[in-house]
mmCIF file of C-alpha atoms in Angstrom:
data_model
loop_
_atom_site.group_PDB
_atom_site.id
_atom_site.type_symbol
_atom_site.label_atom_id
_atom_site.label_comp_id
_atom_site.label_asym_id
_atom_site.label_seq_id
_atom_site.Cartn_x
_atom_site.Cartn_y
_atom_site.Cartn_z
ATOM 1 C CA MET C 437 -6.579 -4.911 -7.953
ATOM 2 C CA VAL C 438 -10.241 -3.946 -7.490
ATOM 3 C CA ARG C 439 -11.479 -7.292 -8.782
ATOM 4 C CA PHE C 440 -8.975 -9.137 -6.576
ATOM 5 C CA ILE C 441 -10.108 -7.396 -3.365
ATOM 6 C CA GLU C 442 -13.770 -7.675 -4.331
ATOM 7 C CA GLU C 443 -13.410 -11.429 -4.698
ATOM 8 C CA ILE C 444 -11.818 -11.602 -1.236
ATOM 9 C CA THR C 445 -14.549 -9.599 0.479
ATOM 10 C CA LYS C 446 -17.505 -11.213 -1.293
ATOM 11 C CA THR C 447 -16.253 -14.704 -0.593
ATOM 12 C CA VAL C 448 -15.455 -13.874 3.025
ATOM 13 C CA GLU C 449 -19.002 -12.602 3.555
ATOM 14 C CA LYS C 450 -20.399 -15.739 1.973
ATOM 15 C CA GLU C 451 -18.141 -18.110 3.907
ATOM 16 C CA THR C 452 -18.464 -16.533 7.382
ATOM 17 C CA GLY C 453 -22.206 -15.952 7.819
ATOM 18 C CA ASN C 454 -23.149 -16.566 11.464
ATOM 19 C CA LYS C 455 -20.125 -18.695 12.321
ATOM 20 C CA SER C 456 -18.107 -18.451 15.537
ATOM 21 C CA ASN C 457 -14.949 -16.319 15.745
ATOM 22 C CA THR C 458 -12.741 -19.391 15.276
ATOM 23 C CA ASP C 459 -14.716 -20.529 12.239
ATOM 24 C CA VAL C 460 -14.661 -17.006 10.807
ATOM 25 C CA ALA C 461 -10.854 -16.840 11.082
ATOM 26 C CA THR C 462 -10.537 -20.230 9.390
ATOM 27 C CA ALA C 463 -12.916 -19.179 6.623
ATOM 28 C CA LYS C 464 -10.975 -15.972 5.945
ATOM 29 C CA LYS C 465 -7.739 -17.882 5.564
ATOM 30 C CA LYS C 466 -9.428 -20.391 3.255
ATOM 31 C CA VAL C 467 -10.777 -17.543 1.121
ATOM 32 C CA LEU C 468 -7.317 -16.048 0.650
ATOM 33 C CA GLN C 469 -5.776 -19.431 -0.062
ATOM 34 C CA ASP C 470 -8.443 -20.476 -2.585
ATOM 35 C CA LEU C 471 -8.334 -17.109 -4.325
ATOM 36 C CA ILE C 472 -4.592 -17.284 -4.922
ATOM 37 C CA ILE C 473 -4.724 -20.913 -6.053
ATOM 38 C CA ASN C 474 -7.638 -20.367 -8.430
ATOM 39 C CA ASP C 475 -6.074 -17.279 -9.932
ATOM 40 C CA GLY C 476 -2.827 -19.103 -10.535
ATOM 41 C CA GLY C 477 -0.868 -15.951 -9.764
ATOM 42 C CA GLY C 478 -1.812 -14.451 -13.120
ATOM 43 C CA LEU C 479 -3.389 -11.309 -11.695
ATOM 44 C CA ILE C 480 -0.489 -10.689 -9.345
ATOM 45 C CA ASN C 481 1.997 -11.136 -12.171
ATOM 46 C CA SER C 482 0.052 -8.678 -14.325
ATOM 47 C CA TRP C 483 0.357 -6.008 -11.610
ATOM 48 C CA VAL C 484 4.112 -6.528 -11.401
ATOM 49 C CA ASP C 485 4.518 -6.461 -15.183
ATOM 50 C CA SER C 486 2.413 -3.310 -15.478
ATOM 51 C CA MET C 487 4.327 -1.443 -12.787
ATOM 52 C CA ARG C 488 7.684 -2.548 -14.187
ATOM 53 C CA ALA C 489 6.767 -1.470 -17.718
ATOM 54 C CA CYS C 490 5.767 2.056 -16.669
ATOM 55 C CA SER C 491 8.651 2.662 -14.256
ATOM 56 C CA PRO C 492 11.700 4.598 -15.496
ATOM 57 C CA THR C 493 13.851 2.425 -13.231
ATOM 58 C CA HIS C 494 12.581 -0.945 -14.497
ATOM 59 C CA LEU C 495 14.974 -3.891 -14.631
ATOM 60 C CA LYS C 496 17.072 -3.917 -17.773
ATOM 61 C CA SER C 497 17.698 -7.636 -18.055
ATOM 62 C CA LEU C 498 16.145 -10.967 -17.173
ATOM 63 C CA MET C 499 19.341 -11.873 -15.352
ATOM 64 C CA LYS C 500 18.939 -8.978 -12.922
ATOM 65 C CA GLN C 501 15.274 -9.856 -12.471
ATOM 66 C CA SER C 502 16.082 -13.476 -11.707
ATOM 67 C CA SER C 503 18.730 -12.423 -9.180
ATOM 68 C CA TRP C 504 16.288 -10.110 -7.423
ATOM 69 C CA LEU C 505 13.577 -12.772 -7.227
ATOM 70 C CA THR C 506 16.063 -15.231 -5.724
ATOM 71 C CA GLU C 507 16.862 -12.797 -2.922
ATOM 72 C CA HIS C 508 13.226 -11.761 -2.456
ATOM 73 C CA PRO C 509 11.043 -14.898 -2.710
ATOM 74 C CA SER C 510 7.365 -14.448 -3.536
ATOM 75 C CA ALA C 511 4.871 -14.682 -0.685
ATOM 76 C CA LEU C 512 2.644 -16.607 -3.102
ATOM 77 C CA ASP C 513 5.238 -19.362 -3.392
ATOM 78 C CA MET C 514 5.377 -19.601 0.402
ATOM 79 C CA PHE C 515 1.652 -19.280 0.990
ATOM 80 C CA GLU C 516 1.304 -22.638 2.772
ATOM 81 C CA GLU C 517 4.081 -21.696 5.194
ATOM 82 C CA ILE C 518 2.453 -18.316 5.831
ATOM 83 C CA LEU C 519 -0.901 -19.952 6.574
ATOM 84 C CA HIS C 520 0.780 -22.387 8.952
ATOM 85 C CA VAL C 521 2.560 -19.754 11.043
ATOM 86 C CA SER C 522 -0.523 -17.483 11.077
ATOM 87 C CA GLU C 523 -2.849 -20.170 12.412
ATOM 88 C CA GLY C 524 -4.959 -18.763 15.246
ATOM 89 C CA LYS C 525 -3.671 -15.229 14.603
ATOM 90 C CA GLN C 526 -5.332 -12.124 13.192
ATOM 91 C CA ILE C 527 -4.660 -11.516 9.493
ATOM 92 C CA VAL C 528 -3.982 -7.861 8.687
ATOM 93 C CA MET C 529 -3.949 -6.246 5.238
ATOM 94 C CA PHE C 530 -1.196 -3.728 4.362
ATOM 95 C CA LEU C 531 -1.663 -1.838 1.090
ATOM 96 C CA ASP C 532 0.565 0.572 -0.777
ATOM 97 C CA TYR C 533 -1.129 3.556 -2.390
ATOM 98 C CA ASP C 534 0.638 4.628 -5.595
ATOM 99 C CA GLY C 535 0.431 1.924 -8.235
ATOM 100 C CA THR C 536 -1.765 -0.273 -6.019
ATOM 101 C CA LEU C 537 -4.870 1.687 -5.062
ATOM 102 C CA SER C 538 -4.225 4.389 -7.635
ATOM 103 C CA PRO C 539 -2.529 4.368 -11.041
ATOM 104 C CA ILE C 540 1.066 5.493 -11.548
ATOM 105 C CA VAL C 541 0.810 9.012 -12.965
ATOM 106 C CA ASP C 542 3.239 11.695 -14.106
ATOM 107 C CA ASP C 543 1.865 14.262 -11.664
ATOM 108 C CA PRO C 544 1.937 12.883 -8.074
ATOM 109 C CA ASP C 545 -0.761 15.356 -7.034
ATOM 110 C CA ARG C 546 -3.202 13.692 -9.430
ATOM 111 C CA ALA C 547 -2.850 10.086 -8.262
ATOM 112 C CA PHE C 548 -6.560 9.751 -7.537
ATOM 113 C CA MET C 549 -8.153 6.443 -6.622
ATOM 114 C CA SER C 550 -11.437 5.519 -8.282
ATOM 115 C CA LYS C 551 -14.769 5.457 -6.446
ATOM 116 C CA LYS C 552 -14.972 1.754 -7.137
ATOM 117 C CA MET C 553 -11.593 1.165 -5.518
ATOM 118 C CA ARG C 554 -12.644 3.225 -2.487
ATOM 119 C CA ARG C 555 -15.783 1.120 -2.038
ATOM 120 C CA THR C 556 -13.740 -2.045 -2.365
ATOM 121 C CA VAL C 557 -11.152 -0.981 0.218
ATOM 122 C CA ARG C 558 -13.971 -0.111 2.616
ATOM 123 C CA LYS C 559 -15.347 -3.641 2.217
ATOM 124 C CA LEU C 560 -11.888 -5.088 2.791
ATOM 125 C CA ALA C 561 -11.508 -3.095 6.027
ATOM 126 C CA ASN C 562 -14.748 -4.660 7.221
ATOM 127 C CA CYS C 563 -13.153 -8.119 6.874
ATOM 128 C CA PHE C 564 -9.604 -7.420 8.101
ATOM 129 C CA PRO C 565 -7.773 -4.619 9.940
ATOM 130 C CA THR C 566 -6.456 -2.658 6.956
ATOM 131 C CA ALA C 567 -3.596 -0.179 6.690
ATOM 132 C CA ILE C 568 -2.218 1.963 3.889
ATOM 133 C CA VAL C 569 1.558 2.375 4.050
ATOM 134 C CA SER C 570 3.144 5.032 1.870
ATOM 135 C CA GLY C 571 6.169 7.243 1.536
ATOM 136 C CA ARG C 572 3.823 10.161 1.045
ATOM 137 C CA CYS C 573 2.674 12.548 3.750
ATOM 138 C CA ARG C 574 -0.018 10.824 5.832
ATOM 139 C CA GLU C 575 -2.460 13.724 5.474
ATOM 140 C CA LYS C 576 -2.098 13.679 1.696
ATOM 141 C CA VAL C 577 -2.803 9.940 1.504
ATOM 142 C CA TYR C 578 -5.857 10.376 3.726
ATOM 143 C CA ASN C 579 -7.142 13.182 1.485
ATOM 144 C CA PHE C 580 -6.861 10.813 -1.467
ATOM 145 C CA VAL C 581 -8.562 7.866 0.265
ATOM 146 C CA LYS C 582 -10.971 9.526 2.739
ATOM 147 C CA LEU C 583 -11.820 6.365 4.700
ATOM 148 C CA THR C 584 -11.915 6.763 8.491
ATOM 149 C CA GLU C 585 -11.821 3.017 9.205
ATOM 150 C CA LEU C 586 -8.235 2.534 8.021
ATOM 151 C CA TYR C 587 -4.799 2.819 9.576
ATOM 152 C CA TYR C 588 -2.576 5.303 7.722
ATOM 153 C CA ALA C 589 1.224 5.124 7.816
ATOM 154 C CA GLY C 590 2.875 8.022 6.029
ATOM 155 C CA SER C 591 6.518 8.960 5.520
ATOM 156 C CA HIS C 592 7.499 5.276 5.332
ATOM 157 C CA GLY C 593 6.117 4.593 8.811
ATOM 158 C CA MET C 594 7.365 7.731 10.567
ATOM 159 C CA ASP C 595 3.803 9.061 10.889
ATOM 160 C CA ILE C 596 1.095 6.543 11.850
ATOM 161 C CA LYS C 597 -2.522 7.225 12.760
ATOM 162 C CA GLY C 598 -5.203 4.678 13.579
ATOM 163 C CA PRO C 599 -8.901 4.703 12.638
ATOM 164 C CA GLU C 600 -11.134 7.354 14.140
ATOM 165 C CA GLN C 601 -13.108 6.293 17.190
ATOM 166 C CA GLY C 602 -15.846 3.953 16.082
ATOM 167 C CA GLY C 603 -14.397 3.836 12.584
ATOM 168 C CA SER C 604 -13.140 0.232 12.775
ATOM 169 C CA LYS C 605 -14.660 -2.751 14.531
ATOM 170 C CA TYR C 606 -11.121 -4.106 15.043
ATOM 171 C CA LYS C 607 -9.875 -1.095 17.024
ATOM 172 C CA GLU C 608 -10.517 -0.255 20.654
ATOM 173 C CA ASP C 609 -11.942 3.168 21.493
ATOM 174 C CA GLN C 610 -8.603 4.893 21.926
ATOM 175 C CA SER C 611 -6.645 7.221 19.689
ATOM 176 C CA LEU C 612 -3.453 6.051 17.992
ATOM 177 C CA LEU C 613 -0.828 8.472 16.776
ATOM 178 C CA CYS C 614 2.840 7.530 16.395
ATOM 179 C CA GLN C 615 5.393 10.115 15.239
ATOM 180 C CA PRO C 616 8.804 8.967 16.548
ATOM 181 C CA ALA C 617 10.881 11.418 14.504
ATOM 182 C CA THR C 618 9.375 14.823 15.319
ATOM 183 C CA GLU C 619 12.763 16.124 16.486
ATOM 184 C CA PHE C 620 14.039 15.797 12.904
ATOM 185 C CA LEU C 621 11.329 17.979 11.313
ATOM 186 C CA PRO C 622 13.585 21.076 11.101
ATOM 187 C CA MET C 623 16.274 18.972 9.394
ATOM 188 C CA VAL C 624 13.758 17.513 6.920
ATOM 189 C CA ASP C 625 12.541 21.008 6.058
ATOM 190 C CA GLU C 626 16.139 22.152 5.521
ATOM 191 C CA VAL C 627 16.789 19.228 3.167
ATOM 192 C CA TYR C 628 13.548 20.035 1.331
ATOM 193 C CA GLN C 629 14.608 23.643 0.739
ATOM 194 C CA LYS C 630 18.053 22.567 -0.480
ATOM 195 C CA LEU C 631 16.550 20.052 -2.911
ATOM 196 C CA ILE C 632 14.206 22.723 -4.250
ATOM 197 C CA GLU C 633 17.244 24.853 -5.024
ATOM 198 C CA LYS C 634 19.255 21.948 -6.492
ATOM 199 C CA THR C 635 16.464 20.888 -8.884
ATOM 200 C CA ARG C 636 15.338 24.403 -9.795
ATOM 201 C CA LEU C 637 17.053 24.265 -13.192
ATOM 202 C CA THR C 638 15.975 20.688 -14.012
ATOM 203 C CA PRO C 639 12.838 20.817 -16.183
ATOM 204 C CA GLY C 640 10.197 18.344 -15.030
ATOM 205 C CA ALA C 641 11.685 17.677 -11.591
ATOM 206 C CA LYS C 642 9.409 18.091 -8.592
ATOM 207 C CA VAL C 643 10.274 17.973 -4.898
ATOM 208 C CA GLU C 644 7.601 16.817 -2.471
ATOM 209 C CA ASN C 645 7.711 17.439 1.272
ATOM 210 C CA ASN C 646 6.230 14.364 2.962
ATOM 211 C CA LYS C 647 6.626 15.867 6.459
ATOM 212 C CA PHE C 648 9.060 13.271 7.834
ATOM 213 C CA CYS C 649 10.832 12.592 4.527
ATOM 214 C CA VAL C 650 11.331 14.194 1.124
ATOM 215 C CA SER C 651 10.729 12.827 -2.387
ATOM 216 C CA VAL C 652 12.201 13.980 -5.681
ATOM 217 C CA HIS C 653 9.956 13.070 -8.623
ATOM 218 C CA PHE C 654 11.731 12.748 -11.979
ATOM 219 C CA ARG C 655 9.143 11.001 -14.152
ATOM 220 C CA ARG C 656 8.726 14.154 -16.256
ATOM 221 C CA VAL C 657 12.463 14.746 -16.599
ATOM 222 C CA ASP C 658 14.036 14.037 -19.993
ATOM 223 C CA GLU C 659 15.990 10.750 -19.836
ATOM 224 C CA LYS C 660 18.970 12.470 -21.462
ATOM 225 C CA VAL C 661 19.227 14.707 -18.410
ATOM 226 C CA LEU C 662 19.129 11.695 -16.096
#
């Protein structure tokens, strides 16, 4: 992932130079297109294979995998169509955190991103408006990443905060905070407490309060129990 983003940012810087805004937009699209074509999809496939292999809920048969891919076509296979409909528009980067910017780990509190990845994401945000979208609590994701120039969407989009003033060249000097489900916070907390009680006797289970949603982590739970 680091190498992939680094190639995007380095090539964008090389291609844009002192060009006009229109030429810069065209160059950015060309960079993304050339990068995918030259890579042949191998790097992307390796990410998918790696995540599938380490997930306890990985697909159990090629038939199921084929069915899923039919219903969810790859953006890489439709890249030309995407470029066509995005012509003259601003390209925005949306990144997941766990398994994308950080490794999948047994303990969710130790899903740290590397310094190299942090530098790379900062470079990416200098080329495109960049957001991190996660099911985790927004504050927790920010404490992992610690980059003020990004948009952070926690709790699966129920808690969104824009870059700090002056943090991003793509954002106007105005604060952005979107929390459309604040009225449900007492209910979420009640569900959290009930899940704590329900999983109390399940060794390895961990319940995480993500403010606007709740996660139950079972990676450390014995498969026989599951």
